[in-house]
């Protein structure tokens, strides 16, 4: 299996986690953590509303679910996290502290995405130079993630305070696949 085929397989798993998050009436973002031998270590999904915790993001959930795995010396800078949306600044920080070496995501996030911004601004340069990224490698998965976000926005519990407008959005090949 090629690296790109593995990337697709793990992004599809992350997308399944995002679908589960949507069923739990929270923002549909999923993540999976993969070890140095391409083995699935943990899965996570956004649980902000289901746990009433603003820090319960998919990437944080996957990192927490990995237990001691990421803390072992033999796994430092050898793991990949796959996520359905570009990590926010908080999740980017967690990825750096967890010593994850590669980040792959389905959809750029020009509103809350932090990973590219940190990298472009040379923030945490010593840490970020050890981390590679692959953004939006599959348009069909980006379309699926956009649809999840749009459906969640239309059908979510109106008591939630999150306002992510997807009105008049279409899929493009620009910065975000869900841009106006």
Tab-separated table of N, CA, C and O in Angstrom, residues 12-101:
chain	number	residue	atom	x	y	z
A	12	UNK	N	-10.455	8.413	5.817
A	12	UNK	CA	-11.808	7.860	5.792
A	12	UNK	C	-12.245	7.432	7.196
A	12	UNK	O	-13.403	7.620	7.570
A	13	UNK	N	-11.318	6.875	7.984
A	13	UNK	CA	-11.630	6.531	9.374
A	13	UNK	C	-11.942	7.791	10.185
A	13	UNK	O	-12.871	7.801	11.004
A	14	UNK	N	-11.161	8.834	9.971
A	14	UNK	CA	-11.417	10.107	10.658
A	14	UNK	C	-12.788	10.655	10.259
A	14	UNK	O	-13.528	11.178	11.103
A	15	UNK	N	-13.142	10.505	8.998
A	15	UNK	CA	-14.447	10.962	8.528
A	15	UNK	C	-15.579	10.182	9.198
A	15	UNK	O	-16.631	10.744	9.522
A	16	UNK	N	-15.369	8.900	9.454
A	16	UNK	CA	-16.367	8.109	10.188
A	16	UNK	C	-16.547	8.650	11.602
A	16	UNK	O	-17.667	8.705	12.117
A	17	UNK	N	-15.448	9.054	12.230
A	17	UNK	CA	-15.541	9.667	13.561
A	17	UNK	C	-16.306	10.989	13.492
A	17	UNK	O	-17.091	11.306	14.392
A	18	UNK	N	-16.085	11.751	12.432
A	18	UNK	CA	-16.814	13.014	12.260
A	18	UNK	C	-18.312	12.754	12.113
A	18	UNK	O	-19.131	13.488	12.672
A	19	UNK	N	-18.664	11.707	11.397
A	19	UNK	CA	-20.082	11.346	11.243
A	19	UNK	C	-20.682	10.979	12.594
A	19	UNK	O	-21.816	11.354	12.898
A	20	UNK	N	-19.926	10.269	13.408
A	20	UNK	CA	-20.402	9.908	14.743
A	20	UNK	C	-20.592	11.156	15.602
A	20	UNK	O	-21.564	11.264	16.349
A	21	UNK	N	-19.663	12.098	15.499
A	21	UNK	CA	-19.806	13.360	16.241
A	21	UNK	C	-21.094	14.073	15.838
A	21	UNK	O	-21.822	14.577	16.701
A	22	UNK	N	-21.393	14.090	14.553
A	22	UNK	CA	-22.622	14.733	14.085
A	22	UNK	C	-23.851	14.047	14.668
A	22	UNK	O	-24.805	14.718	15.078
A	23	UNK	N	-23.817	12.719	14.749
A	23	UNK	CA	-24.935	11.976	15.346
A	23	UNK	C	-25.099	12.329	16.821
A	23	UNK	O	-26.199	12.244	17.354
A	24	UNK	N	-24.004	12.700	17.460
A	24	UNK	CA	-24.029	13.084	18.877
A	24	UNK	C	-24.331	14.573	19.048
A	24	UNK	O	-24.168	15.115	20.128
A	25	UNK	N	-24.733	15.204	17.969
A	25	UNK	CA	-25.135	16.613	17.949
A	25	UNK	C	-24.016	17.556	18.378
A	25	UNK	O	-24.226	18.499	19.136
A	26	UNK	N	-22.837	17.284	17.867
A	26	UNK	CA	-21.717	18.190	18.083
A	26	UNK	C	-21.006	18.393	16.758
A	26	UNK	O	-21.249	17.663	15.801
A	27	UNK	N	-20.164	19.386	16.691
A	27	UNK	CA	-19.522	19.750	15.426
A	27	UNK	C	-18.816	18.544	14.818
A	27	UNK	O	-18.023	17.878	15.490
A	28	UNK	N	-19.060	18.219	13.553
A	28	UNK	CA	-18.573	16.982	12.950
A	28	UNK	C	-17.107	17.023	12.521
A	28	UNK	O	-16.775	17.259	11.361
A	29	UNK	N	-16.246	16.768	13.479
A	29	UNK	CA	-14.817	16.654	13.185
A	29	UNK	C	-14.327	15.365	13.829
A	29	UNK	O	-14.669	15.064	14.969
A	30	UNK	N	-13.529	14.609	13.081
A	30	UNK	CA	-12.968	13.364	13.584
A	30	UNK	C	-11.470	13.330	13.372
A	30	UNK	O	-10.932	14.059	12.528
A	31	UNK	N	-10.800	12.476	14.154
A	31	UNK	CA	-9.346	12.339	14.041
A	31	UNK	C	-8.939	10.909	14.394
A	31	UNK	O	-9.623	10.244	15.179
A	32	UNK	N	-7.847	10.458	13.810
A	32	UNK	CA	-7.245	9.184	14.196
A	32	UNK	C	-5.737	9.371	14.315
A	32	UNK	O	-5.140	10.166	13.586
A	33	UNK	N	-5.160	8.631	15.239
A	33	UNK	CA	-3.717	8.670	15.472
A	33	UNK	C	-3.134	7.343	15.019
A	33	UNK	O	-3.653	6.276	15.374
A	34	UNK	N	-2.065	7.417	14.230
A	34	UNK	CA	-1.447	6.232	13.645
A	34	UNK	C	0.010	6.170	14.092
A	34	UNK	O	0.721	7.177	14.084
A	35	UNK	N	0.436	4.980	14.484
A	35	UNK	CA	1.778	4.774	15.004
A	35	UNK	C	2.844	4.626	13.936
A	35	UNK	O	2.556	4.651	12.733
A	36	UNK	N	4.085	4.438	14.375
A	36	UNK	CA	5.221	4.390	13.463
A	36	UNK	C	5.190	3.227	12.468
A	36	UNK	O	5.801	3.298	11.415
A	37	UNK	N	4.455	2.165	12.802
A	37	UNK	CA	4.339	1.017	11.896
A	37	UNK	C	3.005	1.027	11.157
A	37	UNK	O	2.518	-0.014	10.733
A	38	UNK	N	2.414	2.210	11.050
A	38	UNK	CA	1.150	2.431	10.336
A	38	UNK	C	-0.030	1.729	11.010
A	38	UNK	O	-1.010	1.415	10.348
A	39	UNK	N	0.065	1.502	12.320
A	39	UNK	CA	-1.016	0.867	13.056
A	39	UNK	C	-1.905	1.933	13.696
A	39	UNK	O	-1.424	2.973	14.115
A	40	UNK	N	-3.189	1.652	13.735
A	40	UNK	CA	-4.139	2.563	14.365
A	40	UNK	C	-3.915	2.528	15.873
A	40	UNK	O	-3.964	1.475	16.486
A	41	UNK	N	-3.666	3.684	16.456
A	41	UNK	CA	-3.432	3.787	17.894
A	41	UNK	C	-4.695	4.233	18.613
A	41	UNK	O	-5.076	3.670	19.638
A	42	UNK	N	-5.359	5.245	18.091
A	42	UNK	CA	-6.559	5.757	18.750
A	42	UNK	C	-7.415	6.536	17.774
A	42	UNK	O	-6.956	6.947	16.707
A	43	UNK	N	-8.664	6.724	18.168
A	43	UNK	CA	-9.614	7.517	17.399
A	43	UNK	C	-10.174	8.593	18.320
A	43	UNK	O	-10.228	8.413	19.533
A	44	UNK	N	-10.606	9.691	17.719
A	44	UNK	CA	-11.231	10.746	18.495
A	44	UNK	C	-12.232	11.501	17.647
A	44	UNK	O	-12.182	11.450	16.417
A	45	UNK	N	-13.123	12.188	18.325
A	45	UNK	CA	-14.089	13.020	17.612
A	45	UNK	C	-14.432	14.206	18.495
A	45	UNK	O	-14.228	14.179	19.708
A	46	UNK	N	-14.954	15.213	17.870
A	46	UNK	CA	-15.366	16.395	18.604
A	46	UNK	C	-16.461	16.001	19.588
A	46	UNK	O	-17.404	15.309	19.225
A	47	UNK	N	-16.298	16.445	20.842
A	47	UNK	CA	-17.279	16.159	21.888
A	47	UNK	C	-17.605	17.427	22.671
A	47	UNK	O	-18.017	17.363	23.819
A	48	UNK	N	-17.427	18.567	22.034
A	48	UNK	CA	-17.615	19.848	22.713
A	48	UNK	C	-18.998	19.933	23.344
A	48	UNK	O	-19.132	20.263	24.523
A	49	UNK	N	-20.042	19.635	22.585
A	49	UNK	CA	-21.397	19.749	23.116
A	49	UNK	C	-21.811	18.528	23.913
A	49	UNK	O	-22.523	18.648	24.910
A	50	UNK	N	-21.389	17.356	23.496
A	50	UNK	CA	-21.786	16.158	24.237
A	50	UNK	C	-21.118	16.098	25.613
A	50	UNK	O	-21.682	15.565	26.559
A	51	UNK	N	-19.913	16.666	25.751
A	51	UNK	CA	-19.218	16.694	27.045
A	51	UNK	C	-19.308	18.060	27.728
A	51	UNK	O	-18.794	18.219	28.820
A	52	UNK	N	-19.906	19.042	27.049
A	52	UNK	CA	-19.970	20.410	27.584
A	52	UNK	C	-18.571	20.902	27.949
A	52	UNK	O	-18.335	21.432	29.033
A	53	UNK	N	-17.654	20.730	26.997
A	53	UNK	CA	-16.242	21.036	27.225
A	53	UNK	C	-15.671	21.666	25.953
A	53	UNK	O	-15.514	20.991	24.942
A	54	UNK	N	-15.349	22.935	26.020
A	54	UNK	CA	-14.836	23.654	24.845
A	54	UNK	C	-13.501	23.107	24.354
A	54	UNK	O	-13.102	23.388	23.228
A	55	UNK	N	-12.803	22.328	25.175
A	55	UNK	CA	-11.515	21.765	24.762
A	55	UNK	C	-11.639	20.347	24.212
A	55	UNK	O	-10.625	19.743	23.851
A	56	UNK	N	-12.823	19.806	24.127
A	56	UNK	CA	-13.022	18.424	23.690
A	56	UNK	C	-13.038	18.319	22.164
A	56	UNK	O	-13.999	17.860	21.560
A	57	UNK	N	-11.945	18.728	21.548
A	57	UNK	CA	-11.800	18.657	20.092
A	57	UNK	C	-11.344	17.258	19.687
A	57	UNK	O	-10.778	16.517	20.492
A	58	UNK	N	-11.562	16.922	18.431
A	58	UNK	CA	-11.250	15.589	17.916
A	58	UNK	C	-9.777	15.225	18.094
A	58	UNK	O	-9.442	14.109	18.514
A	59	UNK	N	-8.880	16.149	17.775
A	59	UNK	CA	-7.450	15.854	17.883
A	59	UNK	C	-7.045	15.638	19.340
A	59	UNK	O	-6.263	14.723	19.644
A	60	UNK	N	-7.594	16.442	20.232
A	60	UNK	CA	-7.320	16.292	21.666
A	60	UNK	C	-7.831	14.935	22.135
A	60	UNK	O	-7.156	14.218	22.886
A	61	UNK	N	-9.022	14.559	21.694
A	61	UNK	CA	-9.611	13.275	22.064
A	61	UNK	C	-8.724	12.122	21.603
A	61	UNK	O	-8.459	11.184	22.372
A	62	UNK	N	-8.249	12.177	20.365
A	62	UNK	CA	-7.384	11.108	19.851
A	62	UNK	C	-6.067	11.040	20.626
A	62	UNK	O	-5.579	9.949	20.942
A	63	UNK	N	-5.505	12.190	20.949
A	63	UNK	CA	-4.248	12.215	21.715
A	63	UNK	C	-4.480	11.644	23.114
A	63	UNK	O	-3.696	10.815	23.590
A	64	UNK	N	-5.565	12.049	23.763
A	64	UNK	CA	-5.877	11.522	25.104
A	64	UNK	C	-6.109	10.018	25.060
A	64	UNK	O	-5.686	9.286	25.954
A	65	UNK	N	-6.815	9.551	24.045
A	65	UNK	CA	-7.135	8.129	23.921
A	65	UNK	C	-5.901	7.269	23.654
A	65	UNK	O	-5.938	6.058	23.865
A	66	UNK	N	-4.821	7.880	23.208
A	66	UNK	CA	-3.602	7.104	22.928
A	66	UNK	C	-2.900	6.667	24.199
A	66	UNK	O	-1.991	5.833	24.167
A	67	UNK	N	-3.305	7.227	25.341
A	67	UNK	CA	-2.699	6.841	26.615
A	67	UNK	C	-1.218	7.158	26.657
A	67	UNK	O	-0.784	8.223	26.224
A	68	UNK	N	-0.456	6.220	27.116
A	68	UNK	CA	0.986	6.389	27.298
A	68	UNK	C	1.765	6.284	25.986
A	68	UNK	O	2.955	6.612	25.931
A	69	UNK	N	1.127	5.832	24.926
A	69	UNK	CA	1.816	5.531	23.671
A	69	UNK	C	2.698	6.684	23.191
A	69	UNK	O	3.849	6.486	22.826
A	70	UNK	N	2.142	7.884	23.173
A	70	UNK	CA	2.887	9.043	22.666
A	70	UNK	C	4.013	9.484	23.602
A	70	UNK	O	4.907	10.217	23.185
A	71	UNK	N	3.969	9.054	24.846
A	71	UNK	CA	4.983	9.451	25.809
A	71	UNK	C	6.222	8.559	25.781
A	71	UNK	O	7.251	8.917	26.346
A	72	UNK	N	6.116	7.413	25.142
A	72	UNK	CA	7.247	6.489	25.061
A	72	UNK	C	8.292	7.022	24.084
A	72	UNK	O	7.957	7.462	22.985
A	73	UNK	N	9.557	6.971	24.492
A	73	UNK	CA	10.649	7.483	23.652
A	73	UNK	C	10.644	6.889	22.251
A	73	UNK	O	10.921	7.586	21.273
A	74	UNK	N	10.334	5.614	22.134
A	74	UNK	CA	10.394	4.968	20.814
A	74	UNK	C	9.308	5.457	19.857
A	74	UNK	O	9.365	5.170	18.660
A	75	UNK	N	8.331	6.209	20.356
A	75	UNK	CA	7.258	6.715	19.495
A	75	UNK	C	7.340	8.212	19.246
A	75	UNK	O	6.564	8.754	18.461
A	76	UNK	N	8.268	8.879	19.904
A	76	UNK	CA	8.398	10.326	19.738
A	76	UNK	C	8.771	10.661	18.297
A	76	UNK	O	9.670	10.070	17.726
A	77	UNK	N	8.051	11.608	17.715
A	77	UNK	CA	8.283	12.069	16.345
A	77	UNK	C	8.169	10.947	15.314
A	77	UNK	O	8.843	10.957	14.296
A	78	UNK	N	7.283	10.003	15.576
A	78	UNK	CA	7.106	8.898	14.635
A	78	UNK	C	5.643	8.629	14.311
A	78	UNK	O	5.338	7.669	13.628
A	79	UNK	N	4.736	9.445	14.824
A	79	UNK	CA	3.299	9.196	14.644
A	79	UNK	C	2.665	10.238	13.731
A	79	UNK	O	3.167	11.346	13.578
A	80	UNK	N	1.534	9.853	13.156
A	80	UNK	CA	0.757	10.729	12.272
A	80	UNK	C	-0.641	10.893	12.844
A	80	UNK	O	-1.232	9.917	13.317
A	81	UNK	N	-1.145	12.101	12.803
A	81	UNK	CA	-2.546	12.332	13.150
A	81	UNK	C	-3.279	12.751	11.882
A	81	UNK	O	-2.789	13.571	11.096
A	82	UNK	N	-4.413	12.107	11.656
A	82	UNK	CA	-5.290	12.401	10.525
A	82	UNK	C	-6.544	13.046	11.090
A	82	UNK	O	-7.120	12.545	12.054
A	83	UNK	N	-6.958	14.139	10.486
A	83	UNK	CA	-8.140	14.837	10.980
A	83	UNK	C	-8.960	15.368	9.809
A	83	UNK	O	-8.441	15.537	8.705
A	84	UNK	N	-10.223	15.598	10.072
A	84	UNK	CA	-11.097	16.003	8.976
A	84	UNK	C	-11.021	17.493	8.676
A	84	UNK	O	-11.398	17.917	7.588
A	85	UNK	N	-10.540	18.289	9.636
A	85	UNK	CA	-10.406	19.732	9.440
A	85	UNK	C	-9.054	20.169	9.995
A	85	UNK	O	-8.575	19.624	10.989
A	86	UNK	N	-8.449	21.150	9.355
A	86	UNK	CA	-7.165	21.682	9.817
A	86	UNK	C	-7.208	21.967	11.318
A	86	UNK	O	-8.138	22.609	11.801
A	87	UNK	N	-6.219	21.510	12.064
A	87	UNK	CA	-6.218	21.728	13.513
A	87	UNK	C	-6.232	23.214	13.885
A	87	UNK	O	-5.552	24.033	13.275
A	88	UNK	N	-7.026	23.524	14.912
A	88	UNK	CA	-7.104	24.885	15.452
A	88	UNK	C	-5.819	25.184	16.230
A	88	UNK	O	-4.984	24.296	16.418
A	89	UNK	N	-5.627	26.405	16.696
A	89	UNK	CA	-4.423	26.721	17.466
A	89	UNK	C	-4.241	25.839	18.704
A	89	UNK	O	-3.122	25.393	18.986
A	90	UNK	N	-5.316	25.548	19.430
A	90	UNK	CA	-5.195	24.700	20.612
A	90	UNK	C	-4.724	23.298	20.230
A	90	UNK	O	-3.809	22.748	20.852
A	91	UNK	N	-5.339	22.727	19.207
A	91	UNK	CA	-4.978	21.374	18.783
A	91	UNK	C	-3.580	21.340	18.171
A	91	UNK	O	-2.851	20.368	18.350
A	92	UNK	N	-3.208	22.403	17.479
A	92	UNK	CA	-1.846	22.491	16.944
A	92	UNK	C	-0.845	22.432	18.085
A	92	UNK	O	0.148	21.704	18.019
A	93	UNK	N	-1.103	23.181	19.160
A	93	UNK	CA	-0.223	23.132	20.330
A	93	UNK	C	-0.154	21.743	20.923
A	93	UNK	O	0.931	21.247	21.256
A	94	UNK	N	-1.291	21.065	21.033
A	94	UNK	CA	-1.309	19.709	21.579
A	94	UNK	C	-0.526	18.745	20.688
A	94	UNK	O	0.201	17.883	21.186
A	95	UNK	N	-0.653	18.898	19.390
A	95	UNK	CA	0.091	18.054	18.446
A	95	UNK	C	1.593	18.258	18.633
A	95	UNK	O	2.362	17.294	18.658
A	96	UNK	N	1.994	19.503	18.806
A	96	UNK	CA	3.422	19.786	19.014
A	96	UNK	C	3.911	19.193	20.327
A	96	UNK	O	4.976	18.581	20.378
A	97	UNK	N	3.141	19.366	21.395
A	97	UNK	CA	3.549	18.825	22.704
A	97	UNK	C	3.528	17.304	22.729
A	97	UNK	O	4.263	16.684	23.494
A	98	UNK	N	2.691	16.694	21.897
A	98	UNK	CA	2.618	15.236	21.823
A	98	UNK	C	3.709	14.653	20.926
A	98	UNK	O	3.802	13.437	20.779
A	99	UNK	N	4.509	15.520	20.337
A	99	UNK	CA	5.627	15.092	19.482
A	99	UNK	C	5.170	14.242	18.295
A	99	UNK	O	5.809	13.262	17.929
A	100	UNK	N	4.056	14.645	17.702
A	100	UNK	CA	3.546	13.989	16.498
A	100	UNK	C	4.303	14.565	15.316
A	100	UNK	O	4.521	15.767	15.229
A	101	UNK	N	4.722	13.706	14.400
A	101	UNK	CA	5.619	14.140	13.334
A	101	UNK	C	4.930	14.502	12.022
A	101	UNK	O	5.516	15.158	11.168
